Amino acid sequence: MNAGRLTTHVLDAAAGVPAGGLKITLWRLSGEAREKIKAVTTNADGRCDEPLLAGDALAQGVYELVFEAGDYLRRAGSELPEPPFIDQVPIRFGIADASQHYHVPLLLSPYSYSTYRGS
């Protein structure tokens, strides 16, 4: 059995807190095709209650996480212009070795975001 997994978490860098209640959609990409794998909402710690993919469900390939940042920021009380500067945040990444742990965090504010491969 494959022990690899895909996880994420979101931090509201402007407020200095985890981004709870933020909706995320996971897609698998193959050429021009885009397959929706899962939709989740972060918990109070800004994390998902379980890995987005784990074991044999995690396969080599190209994936995209789409974070509904604008909706979260509005609910968190940020005053955003219309349209907001940051709304949906897509992060496209590759899984080269499905036996590894891929952690894709998002650091978010109304006017910037960053990501990295975490552990």
Tab-separated table of N, CA, C and O in Angstrom:
chain	number	residue	atom	x	y	z
A	1	MET	N	0.842	-1.192	0.000
A	1	MET	CA	0.000	0.000	0.000
A	1	MET	C	0.880	1.247	0.000
A	1	MET	O	1.896	1.311	0.674
A	2	ASN	N	0.456	2.236	-0.707
A	2	ASN	CA	1.143	3.524	-0.798
A	2	ASN	C	0.905	4.316	0.486
A	2	ASN	O	-0.218	4.503	0.908
A	3	ALA	N	1.970	4.814	1.104
A	3	ALA	CA	1.850	5.567	2.356
A	3	ALA	C	1.828	7.074	2.132
A	3	ALA	O	1.804	7.842	3.082
A	4	GLY	N	1.844	7.515	0.872
A	4	GLY	CA	1.856	8.949	0.591
A	4	GLY	C	0.549	9.619	0.960
A	4	GLY	O	-0.489	8.976	1.111
A	5	ARG	N	0.625	10.951	1.096
A	5	ARG	CA	-0.595	11.707	1.390
A	5	ARG	C	-0.424	13.155	0.964
A	5	ARG	O	0.692	13.654	0.834
A	6	LEU	N	-1.554	13.811	0.758
A	6	LEU	CA	-1.605	15.225	0.402
A	6	LEU	C	-2.389	15.947	1.478
A	6	LEU	O	-3.523	15.561	1.793
A	7	THR	N	-1.776	16.988	2.054
A	7	THR	CA	-2.432	17.776	3.088
A	7	THR	C	-2.258	19.262	2.786
A	7	THR	O	-1.419	19.652	1.979
A	8	THR	N	-3.039	20.087	3.472
A	8	THR	CA	-2.924	21.533	3.346
A	8	THR	C	-3.342	22.183	4.654
A	8	THR	O	-3.957	21.539	5.518
A	9	HIS	N	-3.012	23.418	4.805
A	9	HIS	CA	-3.595	24.252	5.858
A	9	HIS	C	-3.502	25.700	5.390
A	9	HIS	O	-2.737	26.020	4.492
A	10	VAL	N	-4.342	26.551	5.990
A	10	VAL	CA	-4.415	27.953	5.573
A	10	VAL	C	-4.278	28.835	6.802
A	10	VAL	O	-4.958	28.628	7.806
A	11	LEU	N	-3.379	29.813	6.696
A	11	LEU	CA	-3.196	30.796	7.765
A	11	LEU	C	-3.571	32.173	7.247
A	11	LEU	O	-3.172	32.564	6.146
A	12	ASP	N	-4.348	32.890	8.013
A	12	ASP	CA	-4.701	34.276	7.707
A	12	ASP	C	-3.557	35.132	8.232
A	12	ASP	O	-3.485	35.443	9.424
A	13	ALA	N	-2.635	35.486	7.346
A	13	ALA	CA	-1.427	36.208	7.758
A	13	ALA	C	-1.735	37.621	8.233
A	13	ALA	O	-1.026	38.158	9.081
A	14	ALA	N	-2.785	38.241	7.706
A	14	ALA	CA	-3.138	39.602	8.107
A	14	ALA	C	-3.665	39.631	9.541
A	14	ALA	O	-3.349	40.535	10.308
A	15	ALA	N	-4.462	38.632	9.907
A	15	ALA	CA	-5.039	38.586	11.249
A	15	ALA	C	-4.187	37.776	12.220
A	15	ALA	O	-4.406	37.837	13.429
A	16	GLY	N	-3.252	36.991	11.698
A	16	GLY	CA	-2.411	36.173	12.563
A	16	GLY	C	-3.126	34.990	13.179
A	16	GLY	O	-2.804	34.590	14.302
A	17	VAL	N	-4.080	34.417	12.434
A	17	VAL	CA	-4.861	33.290	12.953
A	17	VAL	C	-5.037	32.234	11.862
A	17	VAL	O	-4.904	32.533	10.667
A	18	PRO	N	-5.377	31.004	12.252
A	18	PRO	CA	-5.731	30.003	11.247
A	18	PRO	C	-6.995	30.441	10.503
A	18	PRO	O	-7.872	31.100	11.076
A	19	ALA	N	-7.094	30.080	9.235
A	19	ALA	CA	-8.249	30.456	8.412
A	19	ALA	C	-9.283	29.339	8.448
A	19	ALA	O	-9.341	28.491	7.554
A	20	GLY	N	-10.090	29.333	9.488
A	20	GLY	CA	-11.151	28.343	9.611
A	20	GLY	C	-12.338	28.700	8.735
A	20	GLY	O	-12.635	29.863	8.528
A	21	GLY	N	-13.005	27.686	8.203
A	21	GLY	CA	-14.193	27.897	7.385
A	21	GLY	C	-13.902	28.287	5.947
A	21	GLY	O	-14.785	28.766	5.252
A	22	LEU	N	-12.680	28.056	5.471
A	22	LEU	CA	-12.317	28.397	4.097
A	22	LEU	C	-12.540	27.176	3.203
A	22	LEU	O	-12.056	26.085	3.493
A	23	LYS	N	-13.281	27.367	2.121
A	23	LYS	CA	-13.589	26.268	1.198
A	23	LYS	C	-12.433	26.054	0.229
A	23	LYS	O	-11.843	27.010	-0.270
A	24	ILE	N	-12.136	24.767	-0.020
A	24	ILE	CA	-11.048	24.358	-0.914
A	24	ILE	C	-11.573	23.261	-1.832
A	24	ILE	O	-12.260	22.343	-1.372
A	25	THR	N	-11.228	23.351	-3.110
A	25	THR	CA	-11.561	22.289	-4.059
A	25	THR	C	-10.261	21.720	-4.622
A	25	THR	O	-9.363	22.475	-4.997
A	26	LEU	N	-10.172	20.404	-4.677
A	26	LEU	CA	-9.022	19.704	-5.237
A	26	LEU	C	-9.397	19.151	-6.599
A	26	LEU	O	-10.423	18.486	-6.748
A	27	TRP	N	-8.551	19.444	-7.596
A	27	TRP	CA	-8.734	18.980	-8.972
A	27	TRP	C	-7.533	18.161	-9.397
A	27	TRP	O	-6.410	18.452	-8.995
A	28	ARG	N	-7.757	17.166	-10.244
A	28	ARG	CA	-6.671	16.438	-10.920
A	28	ARG	C	-6.710	16.862	-12.381
A	28	ARG	O	-7.772	16.885	-12.998
A	29	LEU	N	-5.547	17.214	-12.916
A	29	LEU	CA	-5.453	17.711	-14.284
A	29	LEU	C	-4.780	16.672	-15.169
A	29	LEU	O	-3.829	16.006	-14.744
A	30	SER	N	-5.286	16.558	-16.384
A	30	SER	CA	-4.700	15.652	-17.369
A	30	SER	C	-4.880	16.309	-18.731
A	30	SER	O	-5.974	16.283	-19.291
A	31	GLY	N	-3.821	16.940	-19.216
A	31	GLY	CA	-3.940	17.711	-20.460
A	31	GLY	C	-4.903	18.863	-20.235
A	31	GLY	O	-4.749	19.635	-19.295
A	32	GLU	N	-5.924	18.950	-21.057
A	32	GLU	CA	-6.953	19.992	-20.900
A	32	GLU	C	-8.079	19.557	-19.963
A	32	GLU	O	-8.919	20.363	-19.592
A	33	ALA	N	-8.111	18.281	-19.608
A	33	ALA	CA	-9.180	17.762	-18.747
A	33	ALA	C	-8.913	18.122	-17.291
A	33	ALA	O	-7.774	18.155	-16.837
A	34	ARG	N	-10.008	18.373	-16.573
A	34	ARG	CA	-9.946	18.761	-15.166
A	34	ARG	C	-11.004	17.958	-14.422
A	34	ARG	O	-12.192	18.094	-14.688
A	35	GLU	N	-10.576	17.104	-13.474
A	35	GLU	CA	-11.503	16.252	-12.733
A	35	GLU	C	-11.554	16.699	-11.278
A	35	GLU	O	-10.535	16.749	-10.590
A	36	LYS	N	-12.770	17.017	-10.814
A	36	LYS	CA	-12.944	17.404	-9.413
A	36	LYS	C	-12.806	16.160	-8.542
A	36	LYS	O	-13.509	15.174	-8.730
A	37	ILE	N	-11.868	16.228	-7.585
A	37	ILE	CA	-11.608	15.095	-6.696
A	37	ILE	C	-12.355	15.246	-5.376
A	37	ILE	O	-12.951	14.311	-4.878
A	38	LYS	N	-12.320	16.460	-4.820
A	38	LYS	CA	-12.868	16.645	-3.481
A	38	LYS	C	-13.078	18.122	-3.202
A	38	LYS	O	-12.335	18.959	-3.690
A	39	ALA	N	-14.082	18.426	-2.391
A	39	ALA	CA	-14.296	19.774	-1.866
A	39	ALA	C	-14.358	19.655	-0.349
A	39	ALA	O	-15.032	18.771	0.180
A	40	VAL	N	-13.622	20.521	0.337
A	40	VAL	CA	-13.549	20.484	1.794
A	40	VAL	C	-13.618	21.908	2.340
A	40	VAL	O	-13.483	22.879	1.601
A	41	THR	N	-13.793	22.010	3.646
A	41	THR	CA	-13.759	23.293	4.349
A	41	THR	C	-12.806	23.139	5.528
A	41	THR	O	-12.865	22.131	6.243
A	42	THR	N	-11.938	24.137	5.711
A	42	THR	CA	-10.974	24.046	6.806
A	42	THR	C	-11.677	24.120	8.163
A	42	THR	O	-12.701	24.780	8.323
A	43	ASN	N	-11.066	23.458	9.144
A	43	ASN	CA	-11.591	23.489	10.506
A	43	ASN	C	-11.072	24.736	11.241
A	43	ASN	O	-10.409	25.583	10.634
A	44	ALA	N	-11.337	24.842	12.513
A	44	ALA	CA	-10.949	26.028	13.288
A	44	ALA	C	-9.436	26.230	13.337
A	44	ALA	O	-8.964	27.342	13.574
A	45	ASP	N	-8.674	25.164	13.088
A	45	ASP	CA	-7.214	25.247	13.073
A	45	ASP	C	-6.679	25.550	11.671
A	45	ASP	O	-5.469	25.518	11.453
A	46	GLY	N	-7.572	25.829	10.713
A	46	GLY	CA	-7.157	26.122	9.342
A	46	GLY	C	-6.719	24.898	8.569
A	46	GLY	O	-6.111	25.004	7.512
A	47	ARG	N	-7.019	23.728	9.092
A	47	ARG	CA	-6.616	22.463	8.469
A	47	ARG	C	-7.837	21.663	8.045
A	47	ARG	O	-8.957	21.966	8.438
A	48	CYS	N	-7.590	20.624	7.285
A	48	CYS	CA	-8.649	19.681	6.926
A	48	CYS	C	-8.640	18.560	7.958
A	48	CYS	O	-7.595	18.230	8.507
A	49	ASP	N	-9.801	17.990	8.216
A	49	ASP	CA	-9.899	16.962	9.250
A	49	ASP	C	-9.174	15.674	8.878
A	49	ASP	O	-8.871	14.866	9.757
A	50	GLU	N	-8.912	15.480	7.597
A	50	GLU	CA	-8.179	14.297	7.127
A	50	GLU	C	-7.390	14.691	5.889
A	50	GLU	O	-7.647	15.741	5.300
A	51	PRO	N	-6.426	13.865	5.469
A	51	PRO	CA	-5.682	14.200	4.248
A	51	PRO	C	-6.623	14.363	3.050
A	51	PRO	O	-7.664	13.698	2.977
A	52	LEU	N	-6.256	15.229	2.131
A	52	LEU	CA	-7.045	15.397	0.911
A	52	LEU	C	-6.995	14.132	0.063
A	52	LEU	O	-7.992	13.737	-0.538
A	53	LEU	N	-5.830	13.525	0.006
A	53	LEU	CA	-5.637	12.228	-0.645
A	53	LEU	C	-4.649	11.437	0.200
A	53	LEU	O	-3.728	12.014	0.771
A	54	ALA	N	-4.826	10.130	0.231
A	54	ALA	CA	-3.905	9.292	0.993
A	54	ALA	C	-3.880	7.896	0.395
A	54	ALA	O	-4.838	7.459	-0.250
A	55	GLY	N	-2.762	7.218	0.625
A	55	GLY	CA	-2.636	5.839	0.179
A	55	GLY	C	-2.742	5.726	-1.334
A	55	GLY	O	-2.187	6.536	-2.074
A	56	ASP	N	-3.476	4.720	-1.774
A	56	ASP	CA	-3.592	4.459	-3.206
A	56	ASP	C	-4.362	5.545	-3.958
A	56	ASP	O	-4.299	5.609	-5.184
A	57	ALA	N	-5.103	6.398	-3.257
A	57	ALA	CA	-5.822	7.494	-3.919
A	57	ALA	C	-4.867	8.576	-4.405
A	57	ALA	O	-5.208	9.351	-5.300
A	58	LEU	N	-3.662	8.644	-3.824
A	58	LEU	CA	-2.664	9.619	-4.252
A	58	LEU	C	-1.839	9.005	-5.374
A	58	LEU	O	-1.188	7.983	-5.185
A	59	ALA	N	-1.892	9.623	-6.535
A	59	ALA	CA	-1.180	9.110	-7.707
A	59	ALA	C	-0.297	10.200	-8.288
A	59	ALA	O	-0.549	11.397	-8.100
A	60	GLN	N	0.730	9.761	-8.995
A	60	GLN	CA	1.598	10.701	-9.696
A	60	GLN	C	0.744	11.511	-10.672
A	60	GLN	O	-0.180	10.994	-11.284
A	61	GLY	N	1.039	12.807	-10.780
A	61	GLY	CA	0.296	13.631	-11.720
A	61	GLY	C	0.283	15.084	-11.314
A	61	GLY	O	0.991	15.505	-10.399
A	62	VAL	N	-0.552	15.846	-12.014
A	62	VAL	CA	-0.678	17.278	-11.778
A	62	VAL	C	-2.024	17.537	-11.107
A	62	VAL	O	-3.067	17.027	-11.542
A	63	TYR	N	-1.987	18.344	-10.054
A	63	TYR	CA	-3.171	18.657	-9.261
A	63	TYR	C	-3.304	20.169	-9.106
A	63	TYR	O	-2.338	20.907	-9.311
A	64	GLU	N	-4.492	20.594	-8.717
A	64	GLU	CA	-4.708	22.009	-8.422
A	64	GLU	C	-5.622	22.122	-7.213
A	64	GLU	O	-6.671	21.466	-7.157
A	65	LEU	N	-5.208	22.928	-6.264
A	65	LEU	CA	-6.059	23.303	-5.135
A	65	LEU	C	-6.581	24.707	-5.414
A	65	LEU	O	-5.802	25.594	-5.783
A	66	VAL	N	-7.888	24.912	-5.265
A	66	VAL	CA	-8.481	26.236	-5.441
A	66	VAL	C	-9.065	26.642	-4.091
A	66	VAL	O	-9.994	26.008	-3.577
A	67	PHE	N	-8.499	27.707	-3.528
A	67	PHE	CA	-8.887	28.217	-2.222
A	67	PHE	C	-9.848	29.387	-2.427
A	67	PHE	O	-9.526	30.333	-3.150
A	68	GLU	N	-11.002	29.367	-1.789
A	68	GLU	CA	-12.009	30.430	-1.903
A	68	GLU	C	-11.667	31.540	-0.899
A	68	GLU	O	-12.344	31.759	0.096
A	69	ALA	N	-10.594	32.248	-1.193
A	69	ALA	CA	-10.031	33.240	-0.281
A	69	ALA	C	-10.939	34.448	-0.088
A	69	ALA	O	-11.097	34.941	1.034
A	70	GLY	N	-11.511	34.964	-1.174
A	70	GLY	CA	-12.362	36.149	-1.068
A	70	GLY	C	-13.546	35.930	-0.146
A	70	GLY	O	-13.853	36.782	0.708
A	71	ASP	N	-14.222	34.797	-0.298
A	71	ASP	CA	-15.364	34.487	0.571
A	71	ASP	C	-14.927	34.434	2.026
A	71	ASP	O	-15.593	34.978	2.910
A	72	TYR	N	-13.790	33.758	2.291
A	72	TYR	CA	-13.288	33.677	3.660
A	72	TYR	C	-12.960	35.069	4.206
A	72	TYR	O	-13.343	35.413	5.325
A	73	LEU	N	-12.229	35.868	3.427
A	73	LEU	CA	-11.802	37.188	3.900
A	73	LEU	C	-12.998	38.085	4.213
A	73	LEU	O	-12.996	38.815	5.208
A	74	ARG	N	-14.039	38.026	3.391
A	74	ARG	CA	-15.260	38.812	3.675
A	74	ARG	C	-15.883	38.375	5.000
A	74	ARG	O	-16.243	39.207	5.824
A	75	ARG	N	-16.027	37.057	5.183
A	75	ARG	CA	-16.616	36.549	6.430
A	75	ARG	C	-15.754	36.903	7.638
A	75	ARG	O	-16.265	37.087	8.738
A	76	ALA	N	-14.448	36.997	7.443
A	76	ALA	CA	-13.533	37.325	8.541
A	76	ALA	C	-13.517	38.821	8.850
A	76	ALA	O	-12.829	39.252	9.763
A	77	GLY	N	-14.261	39.603	8.062
A	77	GLY	CA	-14.378	41.029	8.354
A	77	GLY	C	-13.481	41.938	7.541
A	77	GLY	O	-13.457	43.150	7.789
A	78	SER	N	-12.749	41.403	6.571
A	78	SER	CA	-11.912	42.266	5.726
A	78	SER	C	-12.786	43.088	4.792
A	78	SER	O	-13.740	42.571	4.214
A	79	GLU	N	-12.455	44.370	4.680
A	79	GLU	CA	-13.151	45.216	3.716
A	79	GLU	C	-12.416	45.092	2.392
A	79	GLU	O	-11.278	45.529	2.261
A	80	LEU	N	-13.083	44.468	1.422
A	80	LEU	CA	-12.472	44.202	0.135
A	80	LEU	C	-13.107	45.061	-0.943
A	80	LEU	O	-14.313	45.316	-0.903
A	81	PRO	N	-12.333	45.504	-1.927
A	81	PRO	CA	-12.925	46.213	-3.058
A	81	PRO	C	-13.727	45.233	-3.909
A	81	PRO	O	-13.614	44.018	-3.743
A	82	GLU	N	-14.490	45.746	-4.818
A	82	GLU	CA	-15.243	44.882	-5.726
A	82	GLU	C	-14.800	45.154	-7.151
A	82	GLU	O	-14.965	46.266	-7.623
A	83	PRO	N	-14.204	44.218	-7.850
A	83	PRO	CA	-13.890	42.889	-7.356
A	83	PRO	C	-12.686	42.910	-6.428
A	83	PRO	O	-11.854	43.817	-6.508
A	84	PRO	N	-12.562	41.887	-5.557
A	84	PRO	CA	-11.429	41.863	-4.645
A	84	PRO	C	-10.124	41.588	-5.395
A	84	PRO	O	-10.125	40.961	-6.454
A	85	PHE	N	-9.029	42.077	-4.855
A	85	PHE	CA	-7.724	41.821	-5.457
A	85	PHE	C	-7.405	40.320	-5.420
A	85	PHE	O	-6.966	39.744	-6.395
A	86	ILE	N	-7.626	39.679	-4.269
A	86	ILE	CA	-7.450	38.232	-4.118
A	86	ILE	C	-8.842	37.640	-3.912
A	86	ILE	O	-9.539	38.007	-2.977
A	87	ASP	N	-9.238	36.731	-4.800
A	87	ASP	CA	-10.537	36.075	-4.666
A	87	ASP	C	-10.318	34.570	-4.595
A	87	ASP	O	-10.173	34.025	-3.514
A	88	GLN	N	-10.235	33.893	-5.718
A	88	GLN	CA	-9.867	32.482	-5.729
A	88	GLN	C	-8.357	32.378	-5.887
A	88	GLN	O	-7.773	33.095	-6.697
A	89	VAL	N	-7.748	31.488	-5.110
A	89	VAL	CA	-6.304	31.266	-5.204
A	89	VAL	C	-6.079	29.851	-5.724
A	89	VAL	O	-6.290	28.880	-4.991
A	90	PRO	N	-5.671	29.712	-6.990
A	90	PRO	CA	-5.350	28.377	-7.509
A	90	PRO	C	-3.870	28.079	-7.317
A	90	PRO	O	-3.012	28.917	-7.604
A	91	ILE	N	-3.573	26.911	-6.806
A	91	ILE	CA	-2.186	26.471	-6.670
A	91	ILE	C	-2.064	25.147	-7.425
A	91	ILE	O	-2.665	24.146	-7.031
A	92	ARG	N	-1.312	25.178	-8.521
A	92	ARG	CA	-1.099	23.992	-9.346
A	92	ARG	C	0.262	23.407	-9.007
A	92	ARG	O	1.249	24.125	-8.935
A	93	PHE	N	0.310	22.107	-8.803
A	93	PHE	CA	1.546	21.448	-8.377
A	93	PHE	C	1.567	20.020	-8.897
A	93	PHE	O	0.533	19.467	-9.274
A	94	GLY	N	2.756	19.438	-8.909
A	94	GLY	CA	2.924	18.074	-9.383
A	94	GLY	C	3.285	17.119	-8.265
A	94	GLY	O	4.037	17.477	-7.356
A	95	ILE	N	2.754	15.923	-8.351
A	95	ILE	CA	3.120	14.822	-7.460
A	95	ILE	C	4.020	13.898	-8.281
A	95	ILE	O	3.554	13.239	-9.206
A	96	ALA	N	5.304	13.890	-7.969
A	96	ALA	CA	6.253	13.054	-8.700
A	96	ALA	C	6.404	11.680	-8.050
A	96	ALA	O	6.593	10.685	-8.733
A	97	ASP	N	6.313	11.632	-6.724
A	97	ASP	CA	6.513	10.389	-5.979
A	97	ASP	C	5.354	10.222	-5.005
A	97	ASP	O	5.328	10.841	-3.931
A	98	ALA	N	4.386	9.404	-5.381
A	98	ALA	CA	3.160	9.253	-4.588
A	98	ALA	C	3.372	8.557	-3.254
A	98	ALA	O	2.439	8.454	-2.465
A	99	SER	N	4.575	8.132	-2.957
A	99	SER	CA	4.835	7.515	-1.653
A	99	SER	C	5.236	8.552	-0.603
A	99	SER	O	5.397	8.229	0.563
A	100	GLN	N	5.381	9.810	-1.022
A	100	GLN	CA	5.803	10.871	-0.105
A	100	GLN	C	4.619	11.680	0.427
A	100	GLN	O	3.509	11.599	-0.093
A	101	HIS	N	4.900	12.492	1.444
A	101	HIS	CA	3.918	13.431	1.988
A	101	HIS	C	4.091	14.767	1.271
A	101	HIS	O	5.177	15.350	1.302
A	102	TYR	N	3.035	15.238	0.635
A	102	TYR	CA	3.019	16.555	-0.006
A	102	TYR	C	2.104	17.454	0.819
A	102	TYR	O	0.911	17.174	0.940
A	103	HIS	N	2.676	18.484	1.407
A	103	HIS	CA	1.908	19.442	2.209
A	103	HIS	C	1.973	20.780	1.493
A	103	HIS	O	3.057	21.284	1.208
A	104	VAL	N	0.792	21.323	1.158
A	104	VAL	CA	0.705	22.563	0.371
A	104	VAL	C	-0.049	23.608	1.197
A	104	VAL	O	-1.269	23.715	1.112
A	105	PRO	N	0.668	24.377	2.022
A	105	PRO	CA	0.016	25.392	2.837
A	105	PRO	C	-0.211	26.691	2.067
A	105	PRO	O	0.462	26.960	1.068
A	106	LEU	N	-1.145	27.488	2.553
A	106	LEU	CA	-1.418	28.801	1.986
A	106	LEU	C	-1.355	29.833	3.102
A	106	LEU	O	-2.012	29.683	4.135
A	107	LEU	N	-0.538	30.860	2.906
A	107	LEU	CA	-0.495	32.029	3.794
A	107	LEU	C	-1.229	33.132	3.055
A	107	LEU	O	-0.854	33.490	1.931
A	108	LEU	N	-2.249	33.697	3.664
A	108	LEU	CA	-3.209	34.527	2.963
A	108	LEU	C	-3.408	35.882	3.623
A	108	LEU	O	-3.420	35.986	4.850
A	109	SER	N	-3.565	36.915	2.812
A	109	SER	CA	-4.020	38.234	3.272
A	109	SER	C	-4.854	38.830	2.132
A	109	SER	O	-4.873	38.287	1.032
A	110	PRO	N	-5.534	39.943	2.349
A	110	PRO	CA	-6.364	40.512	1.285
A	110	PRO	C	-5.591	40.940	0.031
A	110	PRO	O	-6.177	41.044	-1.036
A	111	TYR	N	-4.281	41.163	0.151
A	111	TYR	CA	-3.521	41.658	-1.000
A	111	TYR	C	-2.290	40.825	-1.336
A	111	TYR	O	-1.473	41.243	-2.162
A	112	SER	N	-2.161	39.644	-0.710
A	112	SER	CA	-1.027	38.784	-1.051
A	112	SER	C	-1.300	37.371	-0.567
A	112	SER	O	-2.145	37.132	0.296
A	113	TYR	N	-0.543	36.438	-1.145
A	113	TYR	CA	-0.539	35.070	-0.648
A	113	TYR	C	0.789	34.435	-1.015
A	113	TYR	O	1.493	34.888	-1.906
A	114	SER	N	1.123	33.361	-0.294
A	114	SER	CA	2.307	32.587	-0.613
A	114	SER	C	2.067	31.128	-0.250
A	114	SER	O	1.186	30.809	0.544
A	115	THR	N	2.882	30.280	-0.842
A	115	THR	CA	2.798	28.856	-0.593
A	115	THR	C	4.191	28.259	-0.681
A	115	THR	O	5.134	28.933	-1.109
A	116	TYR	N	4.316	27.023	-0.273
A	116	TYR	CA	5.582	26.307	-0.351
A	116	TYR	C	5.281	24.835	-0.160
A	116	TYR	O	4.152	24.477	0.216
A	117	ARG	N	6.239	23.975	-0.405
A	117	ARG	CA	6.044	22.558	-0.095
A	117	ARG	C	6.495	22.360	1.343
A	117	ARG	O	7.680	22.428	1.663
A	118	GLY	N	5.540	22.109	2.195
A	118	GLY	CA	5.829	21.926	3.607
A	118	GLY	C	6.073	20.462	3.942
A	118	GLY	O	6.178	19.614	3.054
A	119	SER	N	6.107	20.184	5.211
A	119	SER	CA	6.342	18.809	5.668
A	119	SER	C	5.235	18.355	6.602
A	119	SER	O	4.438	19.130	7.057
